[in-house]
Amino acid sequence: MMRTAYTPPSVATLLAITLIAGCNAPKTTQDKQSSGGWLRDVTAQTPVAAYTFEMPKDRPLTLLQTIGNGCALADFNNDGNLDLLVIGAQVALYDGDGKLGFKASPTTLPPTKISPQGCAVGDMDNDGDLDVYLTGYRTGYLWRNTRNGFEDVTAQSGIPVQPWGTSAAFADIDLDGKSDLIVANYVAYNPEKGTRERCDFRSPNGTTVLGACGPREYVPLQAAVFRNTNGLKFADITKSAGIKTNGRGLGIAALDVNQTGKVRIAIANDESPGDLLAVESTKPLKISNVGARSGTAYDMDGKVHGGMGVDWGDYDNDGQFDLAVATFETEPMSLYHSDGPDLFSDVSVPSNTAFPTRSLVTFGLRMVDIDNDGLLDIITTNGHVMDNVQDIKPKSVFKQPSQLLRNIDGKRFEDAAAQVGSQFTTPIVGRGLAIGDINNDGRPDVVTIDSFGGVHIYANENAASGAWIGLKLIGTKSTRDGSGAIVTVKAGGKTFVRHAHTDGSYMSASDGRVIVGLGMVSGPVDVSIRWPSGRTQQLKAQTPGSYGLIPVGCWGHLLEHTFNVYNE
C-alpha cells in the first residue's frame, strides 16, 4: 500500500502537550453567575442570525417537509477555532473567531442541485483537513476540504445517491486507518408513484383532519455502509459484509464500545427495532446485527419506538459506554445501561429520563458534561412532526422547548430548565443539535436548529463550571482526526472514560475534541488514550497550571506516536 508521508513534531513535543489559548483555573461556586442562566443565545451578534428555514405554504406539512435539518461545529480551516456549517436549501459556512463570533466564510462551497438535510464530518483522506458528507432525500454529496475550499468528489468517490439519507457517520470499521462511511436511510417515499403524503386523523370532536403520515405508512429503507479504499474512493460493502438493518434510520453513533478493536454502530430507527451492528471480523469484514439480543432494539416495555437522535457515553462513570436514544411523544427516552459486552438494560425509569421526556418529540440528542462536574448530562432538541397536531391532540404542540437533563449523581437525571435559562428553553421546531467549545474556554457550547425558524448559538456561561481537560487527538496510524479514540482520565480518586467523536445527535456533527470535566479536582491527573489502532498511551500529568503534560484547564494537542505514515 502506498504510504503517505507525514513529518511529526519533535520528540519533546510528543512528550509534552502543546498548550494553546484558553487556559483557565477551575471555577468556584462563588463566581458570578450569568443572569440569563447557563446557556445564553448569542446568535443575534453574528451573521448567522440572518439564516432562516422557510415553512412551505402548502399545509398541512408532509413528513418530508418536517424531517428537519442539521448542522456541524468543526474547525474546517485549521485555525484552532470552531466553524459552523448549516445545512438547508442553501448550505452556509461561517468562520468562528474563537470568541463566540462568526462571519460568513469566504470558503468556496460546491452547488447542490437537491437540497441536503444532514451531514457527517471526518478526515476521509487523512490530510489534516476535515471533509463533509451531506445527506438528504434522493441525494448525497461528498465534499473534500482542499484548504482553499470544498471540492465535490461525489462522482469519483463511488458513493451512489441515497434514496433518503438522514444521519451519517465516519468511522474506521476495518481498522485500516481510513474513515469509512455509514449512512442511515429512512423510508421509501414516492408520491409520484402513489404513496400518500397526508393521512386521515380523527379530531376530538370526531371530524377528519389531514396531517403528515407517520413512518409506518412507508416501506423502511436499510442503512448503507461504504468502505474507504484509498482516501477518496469508497466501495459499498453492505451486502458483502452481511449487514442487515431494520430500516427507517434517523440517528447513528459508532464506537468500539467494548474496547476490543471491533466497532459497534448504533442506529436509531423510527418505529422499527433499533440496530446494533457489531464488527465480528475485519479480514474478511463481517458485520452482524446484535440489536435484539443486546437489549437495544426495543424500549423498556419490549416495544419499538420512534428512535431519532442517538449517542454513546458513560453516564455513571463505571468505565462502560451506555446508549441514549431519542424518541417520539408518549415514548420515554431510552437510556440503555451497559451490563457487559453487547448487553444492555433500559433504565429510563430508575434514571428518571422517562418522565421529563414523555410529552416531547425528541430529535437532536447528545451526552455532554455541560457543567464539567464529571458527570455526563443529556441535552436535546424537540419539536413535533405535525404542524397541525393540536387539531388532533389538543395537548400536543408543534414547537417544543429544548431540554437539559442534568446528571445528579450518576444514577438519576433531572430537568434543569431553571438552570439553563429561558433563552434555551424557548419552544422551537427543534431538529439538529451540535456541541462544541466555540470560545475554547473548556465549557461546551450548544447550537440548535429550528427548522421553521433559524439557527441558535448558545454560549455556556455557567460560572460554577468545574475543572477540565481538553484534547485534540491527531492519529498517525489511526485516522488523522483521532475519531474513535477512548480517553481515560484518573483524577482525585475518580476515573472518567470519554471518547473522541463527531457523530451522534441527529443529522449533525459536533466538535471532535475531547473535553473531560473534572469537577473541583485540582491535583495531578493521569491520562490514558486507547487509539483505534490498538496502541495505548499512558501520560503522567503534572500539577494543574504548570507547563507539563496536561495542565487542568488547558487545551492540548496529542499525536498518536512518532510513525511517519498514516496507514501501514
Coordinates of C-alpha atoms in Angstrom, one line a residue:
M1 CA 0.0 0.0 0.0
M2 CA 1.3 3.5 -0.8
R3 CA 2.4 5.4 2.3
T4 CA 1.6 9.0 2.9
A5 CA 4.5 10.9 4.3
Y6 CA 4.0 12.9 7.4
T7 CA 6.5 14.9 9.4
P8 CA 5.8 14.6 13.1
P9 CA 6.7 17.2 15.7
S10 CA 9.9 16.8 17.7
V11 CA 10.2 14.2 20.4
A12 CA 10.0 16.9 23.0
T13 CA 6.7 18.0 21.6
L14 CA 5.4 14.4 21.7
L15 CA 6.3 14.1 25.3
A16 CA 4.6 17.3 26.3
I17 CA 1.2 18.6 25.3
T18 CA 1.4 21.8 23.3
L19 CA -0.7 24.5 25.1
I20 CA -2.9 26.8 23.2
A21 CA -5.1 29.8 24.2
G22 CA -7.9 29.0 26.5
C23 CA -6.2 28.0 29.8
N24 CA -8.2 28.9 32.9
A25 CA -8.3 27.9 36.6
P26 CA -11.1 25.8 37.9
K27 CA -14.2 27.9 38.6
T28 CA -15.8 28.0 42.0
T29 CA -19.4 28.4 43.1
Q30 CA -18.5 31.9 44.4
D31 CA -18.0 33.2 40.8
K32 CA -20.8 35.4 39.5
Q33 CA -23.5 33.5 37.6
S34 CA -24.8 34.8 34.3
S35 CA -28.2 36.4 34.9
G36 CA -29.8 34.6 31.9
G37 CA -28.9 31.1 33.0
W38 CA -26.2 28.8 31.9
L39 CA -26.9 29.0 28.1
R40 CA -27.2 32.4 26.6
D41 CA -28.3 32.9 23.0
V42 CA -25.6 34.9 21.2
T43 CA -26.9 34.4 17.7
A44 CA -28.1 37.9 17.2
Q45 CA -24.5 39.1 17.5
T46 CA -23.5 37.2 14.4
P47 CA -24.5 37.0 10.7
V48 CA -25.8 33.5 11.4
A49 CA -29.0 35.3 12.7
A50 CA -29.9 36.0 9.1
Y51 CA -30.1 32.3 8.1
T52 CA -33.7 31.2 8.1
F53 CA -35.6 28.0 7.2
E54 CA -38.8 28.7 5.3
M55 CA -42.0 27.0 6.1
P56 CA -43.8 25.8 2.9
K57 CA -47.1 27.5 2.2
D58 CA -48.9 24.2 1.3
R59 CA -50.4 22.9 4.6
P60 CA -50.5 20.7 6.4
L61 CA -46.9 19.8 6.1
T62 CA -45.7 16.4 4.9
L63 CA -43.2 14.1 6.5
L64 CA -40.5 15.2 4.0
Q65 CA -41.1 18.8 4.9
T66 CA -40.9 18.3 8.7
I67 CA -38.0 15.9 8.9
G68 CA -35.7 18.9 9.5
N69 CA -32.1 19.9 9.1
G70 CA -28.7 19.5 10.7
C71 CA -25.5 21.5 11.3
A72 CA -21.9 20.9 12.1
L73 CA -19.4 22.5 14.5
A74 CA -15.9 21.8 13.3
D75 CA -12.6 23.6 12.6
F76 CA -12.6 23.4 8.9
N77 CA -9.9 26.0 8.3
N78 CA -7.5 24.7 11.0
D79 CA -7.1 28.0 12.8
G80 CA -7.9 26.5 16.2
N81 CA -11.5 27.8 16.3
L82 CA -14.7 26.0 15.6
D83 CA -16.6 27.0 12.4
L84 CA -20.3 26.4 11.8
L85 CA -21.8 24.7 8.8
V86 CA -25.6 25.0 8.4
I87 CA -27.4 22.5 6.2
G88 CA -30.5 23.6 4.2
A89 CA -31.8 24.8 0.9
Q90 CA -28.6 26.9 0.9
V91 CA -25.6 25.4 2.7
A92 CA -23.8 28.1 4.6
L93 CA -20.4 28.1 6.3
Y94 CA -19.4 30.6 9.0
D95 CA -15.9 31.0 10.2
G96 CA -15.5 31.2 14.0
D97 CA -13.2 33.7 15.7
G98 CA -12.8 31.7 19.0
K99 CA -14.7 34.4 20.9
L100 CA -18.3 33.3 20.1
G101 CA -18.3 35.4 16.9
F102 CA -18.8 34.1 13.4
K103 CA -18.5 35.7 10.0
A104 CA -19.6 34.5 6.6
S105 CA -16.8 32.3 5.3
P106 CA -15.0 33.1 2.0
T107 CA -14.5 29.4 1.5
T108 CA -16.0 28.1 -1.8
L109 CA -18.9 25.7 -1.3
P110 CA -20.0 23.5 -4.3
P111 CA -23.5 23.9 -5.6
T112 CA -26.2 21.4 -4.5
K113 CA -28.8 20.5 -7.1
I114 CA -31.1 18.9 -4.5
S115 CA -31.2 20.5 -1.0
P116 CA -29.3 18.4 1.5
Q117 CA -30.7 17.9 5.1
G118 CA -27.9 16.4 7.2
C119 CA -24.2 16.0 7.4
A120 CA -21.3 14.0 8.7
V121 CA -17.7 15.3 9.3
G122 CA -14.4 13.4 9.2
D123 CA -10.9 13.5 7.6
M124 CA -11.5 10.9 4.9
D125 CA -8.2 11.3 3.2
N126 CA -6.0 11.9 6.3
D127 CA -4.6 15.2 5.0
G128 CA -5.4 17.1 8.2
D129 CA -8.5 18.9 6.8
L130 CA -12.0 17.9 7.8
D131 CA -14.2 16.7 5.0
V132 CA -18.0 16.6 4.8
Y133 CA -20.7 14.2 3.6
L134 CA -24.2 15.7 3.1
T135 CA -27.3 13.6 3.3
G136 CA -30.8 14.2 2.0
Y137 CA -33.9 12.9 0.1
R138 CA -32.7 11.4 -3.2
T139 CA -29.3 12.9 -2.8
G140 CA -25.9 12.8 -1.2
Y141 CA -22.7 14.8 -1.6
L142 CA -19.1 14.1 -0.6
W143 CA -17.1 17.3 -0.2
R144 CA -13.3 17.2 0.1
N145 CA -11.7 20.0 2.0
T146 CA -8.8 21.4 -0.1
R147 CA -7.8 24.2 2.3
N148 CA -8.8 26.6 -0.5
G149 CA -12.4 25.5 -0.4
F150 CA -14.5 22.4 -0.7
E151 CA -14.5 20.2 -3.8
D152 CA -17.4 17.9 -4.8
V153 CA -15.8 14.5 -5.2
T154 CA -19.1 12.5 -5.1
A155 CA -18.9 11.3 -8.7
Q156 CA -15.4 9.8 -8.3
S157 CA -16.0 8.5 -4.8
G158 CA -18.2 5.6 -5.8
I159 CA -20.9 6.6 -3.3
P160 CA -24.3 6.5 -5.1
V161 CA -27.2 8.8 -4.5
Q162 CA -29.1 7.6 -1.5
P163 CA -32.9 7.2 -1.6
W164 CA -33.4 9.2 1.6
G165 CA -30.2 9.6 3.7
T166 CA -30.7 11.1 7.1
S167 CA -27.9 10.8 9.7
A168 CA -24.4 9.6 8.7
A169 CA -21.1 8.9 10.4
F170 CA -17.5 8.4 9.5
A171 CA -15.8 5.5 11.4
D172 CA -12.8 3.2 10.8
I173 CA -14.8 0.0 10.7
D174 CA -12.0 -2.3 9.3
L175 CA -9.1 -0.6 11.3
D176 CA -7.0 0.2 8.3
G177 CA -6.5 3.8 9.3
K178 CA -9.1 5.3 6.9
S179 CA -12.5 6.6 7.8
D180 CA -15.4 4.5 6.3
L181 CA -18.9 5.9 5.9
I182 CA -22.2 4.7 7.3
V183 CA -25.5 6.3 6.0
A184 CA -28.9 5.8 7.6
N185 CA -31.8 5.7 5.1
Y186 CA -35.3 6.5 6.1
V187 CA -38.4 5.3 4.1
A188 CA -39.5 4.7 0.5
Y189 CA -41.2 8.0 -0.1
N190 CA -42.5 8.2 -3.7
P191 CA -45.6 10.5 -4.0
E192 CA -45.3 10.4 -7.8
K193 CA -45.8 6.6 -7.6
G194 CA -48.9 6.8 -5.4
T195 CA -47.6 6.8 -1.9
R196 CA -49.6 9.0 0.4
E197 CA -48.2 12.2 1.8
R198 CA -51.1 13.1 4.1
C199 CA -53.2 10.7 6.1
D200 CA -56.6 11.0 7.8
F201 CA -56.7 11.6 11.6
R202 CA -59.6 11.9 14.0
S203 CA -60.0 15.1 15.9
P204 CA -61.5 15.2 19.5
N205 CA -64.9 16.3 18.1
G206 CA -65.0 13.4 15.6
T207 CA -64.1 15.3 12.4
T208 CA -61.5 14.1 10.0
V209 CA -58.2 16.1 9.9
L210 CA -55.5 15.7 7.3
G211 CA -51.9 15.5 8.6
A212 CA -48.5 14.2 7.8
C213 CA -48.5 10.4 7.5
G214 CA -46.4 8.6 10.1
P215 CA -43.3 6.4 9.2
R216 CA -45.3 3.1 9.3
E217 CA -47.2 4.3 6.2
Y218 CA -44.0 3.7 4.2
V219 CA -41.6 0.8 3.5
P220 CA -38.4 1.0 5.6
L221 CA -35.1 1.6 3.9
Q222 CA -31.9 0.0 5.1
A223 CA -28.6 1.7 6.0
A224 CA -25.7 1.6 3.6
V225 CA -22.1 1.1 4.5
F226 CA -19.1 2.2 2.4
R227 CA -15.5 1.1 2.9
N228 CA -12.8 3.7 2.3
T229 CA -10.4 2.1 -0.2
N230 CA -7.8 4.9 -0.8
G231 CA -9.0 8.1 0.9
L232 CA -11.1 9.3 -2.0
K233 CA -12.9 6.2 -3.2
F234 CA -15.4 4.1 -1.4
A235 CA -16.9 0.6 -2.0
D236 CA -20.4 -0.4 -1.0
I237 CA -19.9 -3.3 1.4
T238 CA -23.4 -3.5 2.8
K239 CA -24.1 -6.9 1.2
S240 CA -20.6 -8.4 1.2
A241 CA -20.2 -7.8 4.9
G242 CA -23.5 -9.3 5.7
I243 CA -25.1 -6.1 7.0
K244 CA -28.8 -6.2 7.6
T245 CA -30.7 -3.3 9.3
N246 CA -34.3 -2.8 10.2
G247 CA -34.7 0.5 8.3
R248 CA -36.3 3.8 8.9
G249 CA -33.0 5.0 10.3
L250 CA -32.6 8.5 11.8
G251 CA -29.6 8.5 14.1
I252 CA -26.1 6.9 14.0
A253 CA -23.3 6.7 16.6
A254 CA -20.3 4.4 16.1
L255 CA -17.7 3.4 18.7
D256 CA -15.5 0.5 19.9
V257 CA -17.8 0.2 22.8
N258 CA -16.1 -2.9 24.3
Q259 CA -12.6 -1.6 23.6
T260 CA -11.6 -4.8 21.8
G261 CA -10.9 -3.3 18.4
K262 CA -14.3 -4.2 17.0
V263 CA -16.6 -1.2 16.3
R264 CA -20.2 -1.1 17.2
I265 CA -22.7 1.0 15.3
A266 CA -25.9 2.0 16.9
I267 CA -28.7 3.1 14.5
A268 CA -31.9 4.6 15.9
N269 CA -34.9 3.6 13.8
D270 CA -38.3 5.3 13.6
E271 CA -40.9 2.7 14.5
S272 CA -38.6 -0.2 13.6
P273 CA -36.4 -2.2 16.0
G274 CA -33.1 -0.4 16.7
D275 CA -29.9 -1.8 15.2
L276 CA -26.6 -2.5 16.9
L277 CA -24.2 -3.5 14.2
A278 CA -21.2 -5.5 15.5
V279 CA -18.0 -6.0 13.6
E280 CA -17.2 -9.7 14.0
S281 CA -14.1 -9.7 12.0
T282 CA -12.1 -7.3 9.8
K283 CA -10.4 -9.8 7.5
P284 CA -12.7 -10.6 5.9
L285 CA -15.1 -7.9 7.0
K286 CA -18.2 -9.4 8.6
I287 CA -20.8 -7.4 10.5
S288 CA -23.8 -8.8 12.3
N289 CA -26.8 -7.1 13.8
V290 CA -27.0 -7.8 17.6
G291 CA -29.7 -5.2 18.4
A292 CA -32.3 -7.7 19.5
R293 CA -30.1 -9.9 21.7
S294 CA -28.2 -6.8 23.1
G295 CA -31.4 -5.3 24.5
T296 CA -31.2 -2.1 22.5
A297 CA -33.7 -3.0 19.8
Y298 CA -36.8 -2.2 21.9
D299 CA -37.8 0.0 24.8
M300 CA -38.4 -1.0 28.4
D301 CA -41.8 -2.5 27.5
G302 CA -40.4 -4.6 24.7
K303 CA -41.9 -2.3 22.0
V304 CA -40.4 -0.5 19.1
H305 CA -40.2 3.3 19.4
G306 CA -39.7 6.3 17.3
G307 CA -35.9 6.3 17.5
M308 CA -34.3 9.5 16.3
G309 CA -31.1 11.1 17.8
V310 CA -28.6 8.7 19.5
D311 CA -25.3 9.0 21.4
W312 CA -22.8 6.8 23.4
G313 CA -21.5 7.9 26.8
D314 CA -20.5 6.6 30.2
Y315 CA -23.2 8.4 32.3
D316 CA -22.5 6.6 35.6
N317 CA -18.6 6.5 35.3
D318 CA -18.4 2.8 35.6
G319 CA -16.0 2.6 32.7
Q320 CA -18.6 1.2 30.3
F321 CA -20.3 3.1 27.5
D322 CA -24.1 3.4 27.7
L323 CA -26.5 4.4 24.9
A324 CA -29.2 7.1 24.8
V325 CA -31.9 7.1 22.2
A326 CA -34.3 10.0 21.5
T327 CA -38.0 9.0 21.0
F328 CA -41.5 10.2 20.0
E329 CA -44.1 11.6 22.3
T330 CA -45.6 9.2 24.9
E331 CA -42.5 7.2 24.5
P332 CA -39.9 7.8 27.2
M333 CA -36.3 8.4 26.1
S334 CA -34.5 5.1 26.2
L335 CA -31.3 5.1 28.3
Y336 CA -29.6 1.7 27.9
H337 CA -27.1 0.9 30.6
S338 CA -24.2 -1.3 29.7
D339 CA -24.3 -4.6 31.7
G340 CA -21.4 -6.2 29.9
P341 CA -20.2 -6.8 26.3
D342 CA -23.1 -6.2 24.0
L343 CA -25.6 -6.5 26.8
F344 CA -27.8 -3.5 27.9
S345 CA -30.8 -2.8 30.0
D346 CA -33.3 0.1 29.7
V347 CA -33.0 2.2 32.8
S348 CA -35.2 5.0 31.7
V349 CA -37.5 4.8 34.8
P350 CA -34.9 4.4 37.6
S351 CA -32.7 7.1 36.0
N352 CA -35.7 9.5 35.5
T353 CA -35.1 10.1 31.9
A354 CA -38.5 8.7 31.2
F355 CA -40.9 11.1 32.9
P356 CA -39.4 14.5 31.7
T357 CA -39.3 13.4 28.1
R358 CA -42.7 11.6 27.6
S359 CA -44.5 14.7 26.2
L360 CA -41.7 15.6 23.8
V361 CA -40.8 14.6 20.3
T362 CA -37.0 14.5 20.6
F363 CA -34.6 14.7 17.6
G364 CA -31.2 16.0 18.5
L365 CA -29.5 14.3 21.5
R366 CA -26.0 14.4 22.9
M367 CA -24.5 13.2 26.1
V368 CA -22.2 16.0 27.3
D369 CA -20.9 17.2 30.7
I370 CA -22.4 20.7 30.3
D371 CA -21.3 21.9 33.8
N372 CA -17.9 19.9 33.9
D373 CA -18.8 18.3 37.2
G374 CA -17.5 14.9 35.9
L375 CA -21.0 13.5 35.1
L376 CA -22.4 13.3 31.5
D377 CA -25.7 15.2 31.1
I378 CA -28.2 14.7 28.2
I379 CA -29.1 17.7 26.0
T380 CA -31.9 17.5 23.4
T381 CA -33.8 19.5 20.8
N382 CA -37.5 18.8 20.4
G383 CA -40.5 19.6 18.1
H384 CA -43.5 17.7 16.7
V385 CA -43.6 16.4 13.2
M386 CA -47.1 17.6 12.6
D387 CA -47.7 21.4 12.2
N388 CA -51.4 20.9 13.0
V389 CA -51.0 18.4 15.8
Q390 CA -53.2 20.5 18.1
D391 CA -56.2 19.9 15.9
I392 CA -55.8 16.2 16.6
K393 CA -54.2 16.1 20.0
P394 CA -55.1 19.4 21.8
K395 CA -52.4 18.8 24.5
S396 CA -49.6 18.4 21.9
V397 CA -47.7 21.3 20.4
F398 CA -45.6 21.8 17.3
K399 CA -42.9 24.0 18.9
Q400 CA -41.3 22.5 21.9
P401 CA -38.6 23.5 24.4
S402 CA -35.1 22.2 24.1
Q403 CA -34.1 20.3 27.2
L404 CA -31.2 19.6 29.5
L405 CA -31.4 16.5 31.7
R406 CA -28.7 17.2 34.4
N407 CA -26.9 14.2 35.8
I408 CA -27.2 14.4 39.6
D409 CA -25.2 11.5 40.9
G410 CA -24.5 9.1 38.1
K411 CA -27.8 7.4 38.8
R412 CA -30.6 10.0 38.2
F413 CA -31.3 12.9 35.9
E414 CA -33.4 16.0 36.5
D415 CA -34.9 18.6 34.1
A416 CA -32.6 21.6 34.5
A417 CA -34.8 24.1 32.8
A418 CA -34.3 26.6 35.6
Q419 CA -30.5 26.4 35.5
V420 CA -30.1 26.6 31.7
G421 CA -32.4 29.6 31.4
S422 CA -35.4 30.7 29.4
Q423 CA -33.5 31.5 26.2
F424 CA -32.5 27.9 25.7
T425 CA -36.0 26.5 26.6
T426 CA -38.0 28.8 24.4
P427 CA -40.1 26.5 22.2
I428 CA -38.8 25.8 18.6
V429 CA -39.3 23.1 16.0
G430 CA -36.1 21.5 17.2
R431 CA -34.1 19.2 14.9
G432 CA -30.3 19.4 14.5
L433 CA -28.0 19.7 17.5
A434 CA -24.3 20.2 17.7
I435 CA -22.0 20.6 20.7
G436 CA -18.6 22.2 20.8
D437 CA -16.3 24.6 22.7
I438 CA -16.8 27.6 20.5
N439 CA -14.7 30.0 22.5
N440 CA -12.1 27.5 23.8
D441 CA -12.8 28.1 27.5
G442 CA -13.5 24.4 28.3
R443 CA -17.2 24.9 28.7
P444 CA -19.2 23.1 26.0
D445 CA -21.4 25.4 23.9
V446 CA -24.5 24.5 22.0
V447 CA -26.0 25.0 18.5
T448 CA -29.6 24.1 17.8
I449 CA -31.6 24.1 14.6
D450 CA -35.2 25.4 14.5
S451 CA -36.3 24.0 11.1
F452 CA -39.0 26.6 10.8
G453 CA -37.0 29.4 12.3
G454 CA -33.3 29.6 12.2
V455 CA -30.0 28.7 13.9
H456 CA -29.4 29.3 17.7
I457 CA -25.9 29.6 19.1
Y458 CA -25.8 29.2 22.9
A459 CA -22.8 30.3 24.9
N460 CA -22.2 28.2 28.0
E461 CA -21.8 30.8 30.8
N462 CA -22.1 28.5 33.8
A463 CA -19.8 30.4 36.3
A464 CA -19.7 27.4 38.6
S465 CA -18.4 25.1 35.9
G466 CA -15.7 22.6 37.1
A467 CA -12.2 22.0 36.1
W468 CA -11.5 20.3 32.7
I469 CA -9.0 18.8 30.3
G470 CA -9.2 19.4 26.6
L471 CA -7.5 17.2 24.0
K472 CA -7.3 17.3 20.2
L473 CA -6.2 13.9 19.2
I474 CA -4.2 13.5 16.0
G475 CA -3.8 10.0 14.7
T476 CA -1.0 8.7 12.6
K477 CA -1.6 5.0 12.3
S478 CA -5.3 5.6 13.2
T479 CA -7.4 8.1 11.3
R480 CA -5.8 11.5 11.4
D481 CA -8.8 13.1 13.1
G482 CA -8.5 10.7 16.1
S483 CA -12.1 9.8 15.9
G484 CA -12.9 6.7 17.9
A485 CA -10.1 7.1 20.4
I486 CA -11.0 6.4 24.0
V487 CA -9.6 8.7 26.7
T488 CA -9.4 7.6 30.4
V489 CA -8.7 10.3 33.0
K490 CA -7.9 9.5 36.6
A491 CA -8.1 12.4 39.0
G492 CA -8.9 12.9 42.6
G493 CA -9.6 9.2 43.1
K494 CA -12.1 9.1 40.3
T495 CA -12.0 7.7 36.8
F496 CA -13.6 9.3 33.7
V497 CA -13.9 7.5 30.4
R498 CA -14.8 9.6 27.3
H499 CA -14.3 9.3 23.5
A500 CA -13.4 11.4 20.5
H501 CA -16.3 11.6 18.0
T502 CA -18.2 13.9 15.8
D503 CA -21.2 11.7 15.2
G504 CA -24.3 11.1 17.3
S505 CA -27.2 13.6 17.7
Y506 CA -29.5 14.0 14.7
M507 CA -28.3 14.8 11.1
S508 CA -25.5 16.8 12.7
A509 CA -21.8 16.7 13.6
S510 CA -20.1 18.1 16.7
D511 CA -16.6 19.2 17.9
G512 CA -14.3 16.1 17.7
R513 CA -12.1 17.3 20.5
V514 CA -12.4 15.6 23.9
I515 CA -13.4 17.7 26.9
V516 CA -13.3 15.8 30.3
G517 CA -15.0 17.6 33.1
L518 CA -13.3 17.0 36.5
G519 CA -15.5 18.9 39.0
M520 CA -13.4 20.6 41.7
V521 CA -10.3 18.4 41.2
S522 CA -7.2 20.5 41.3
G523 CA -4.4 17.9 41.8
P524 CA -2.4 15.9 39.3
V525 CA -4.2 13.9 36.7
D526 CA -3.2 10.7 34.8
V527 CA -4.4 10.2 31.2
S528 CA -4.6 7.1 29.1
I529 CA -5.5 7.1 25.4
R530 CA -6.6 3.9 23.6
W531 CA -6.3 4.6 19.9
P532 CA -8.4 2.7 17.3
S533 CA -5.2 1.1 16.1
G534 CA -4.9 -0.6 19.5
R535 CA -2.0 1.5 20.6
T536 CA -2.3 2.8 24.2
Q537 CA -0.5 5.9 25.6
Q538 CA -0.1 6.5 29.3
L539 CA 0.6 10.0 30.3
K540 CA 1.5 11.2 33.8
A541 CA 0.3 14.7 34.3
Q542 CA 1.9 17.4 36.4
T543 CA 0.4 19.9 38.7
P544 CA -2.5 21.9 37.2
G545 CA -1.5 25.2 35.7
S546 CA 2.2 24.2 35.1
Y547 CA 3.8 23.7 31.7
G548 CA 3.5 19.9 31.8
L549 CA 1.7 17.1 30.1
I550 CA -1.9 18.3 30.6
P551 CA -2.4 21.2 32.9
V552 CA -6.1 21.2 34.0
G553 CA -8.0 23.9 32.2
C554 CA -5.8 24.0 29.0
W555 CA -6.4 22.6 25.5
G556 CA -3.6 20.3 24.2
H557 CA -2.7 18.5 21.0
L558 CA -1.6 14.9 21.2
L559 CA -0.1 12.8 18.5
E560 CA -0.6 9.0 18.4
H561 CA 3.1 8.2 18.1
T562 CA 6.2 9.0 16.0
F563 CA 5.3 6.9 13.0
N564 CA 5.8 8.9 9.8
V565 CA 2.9 7.2 7.9
Y566 CA -0.8 7.2 8.3
N567 CA -1.5 3.7 7.0
E568 CA 0.6 0.6 7.3

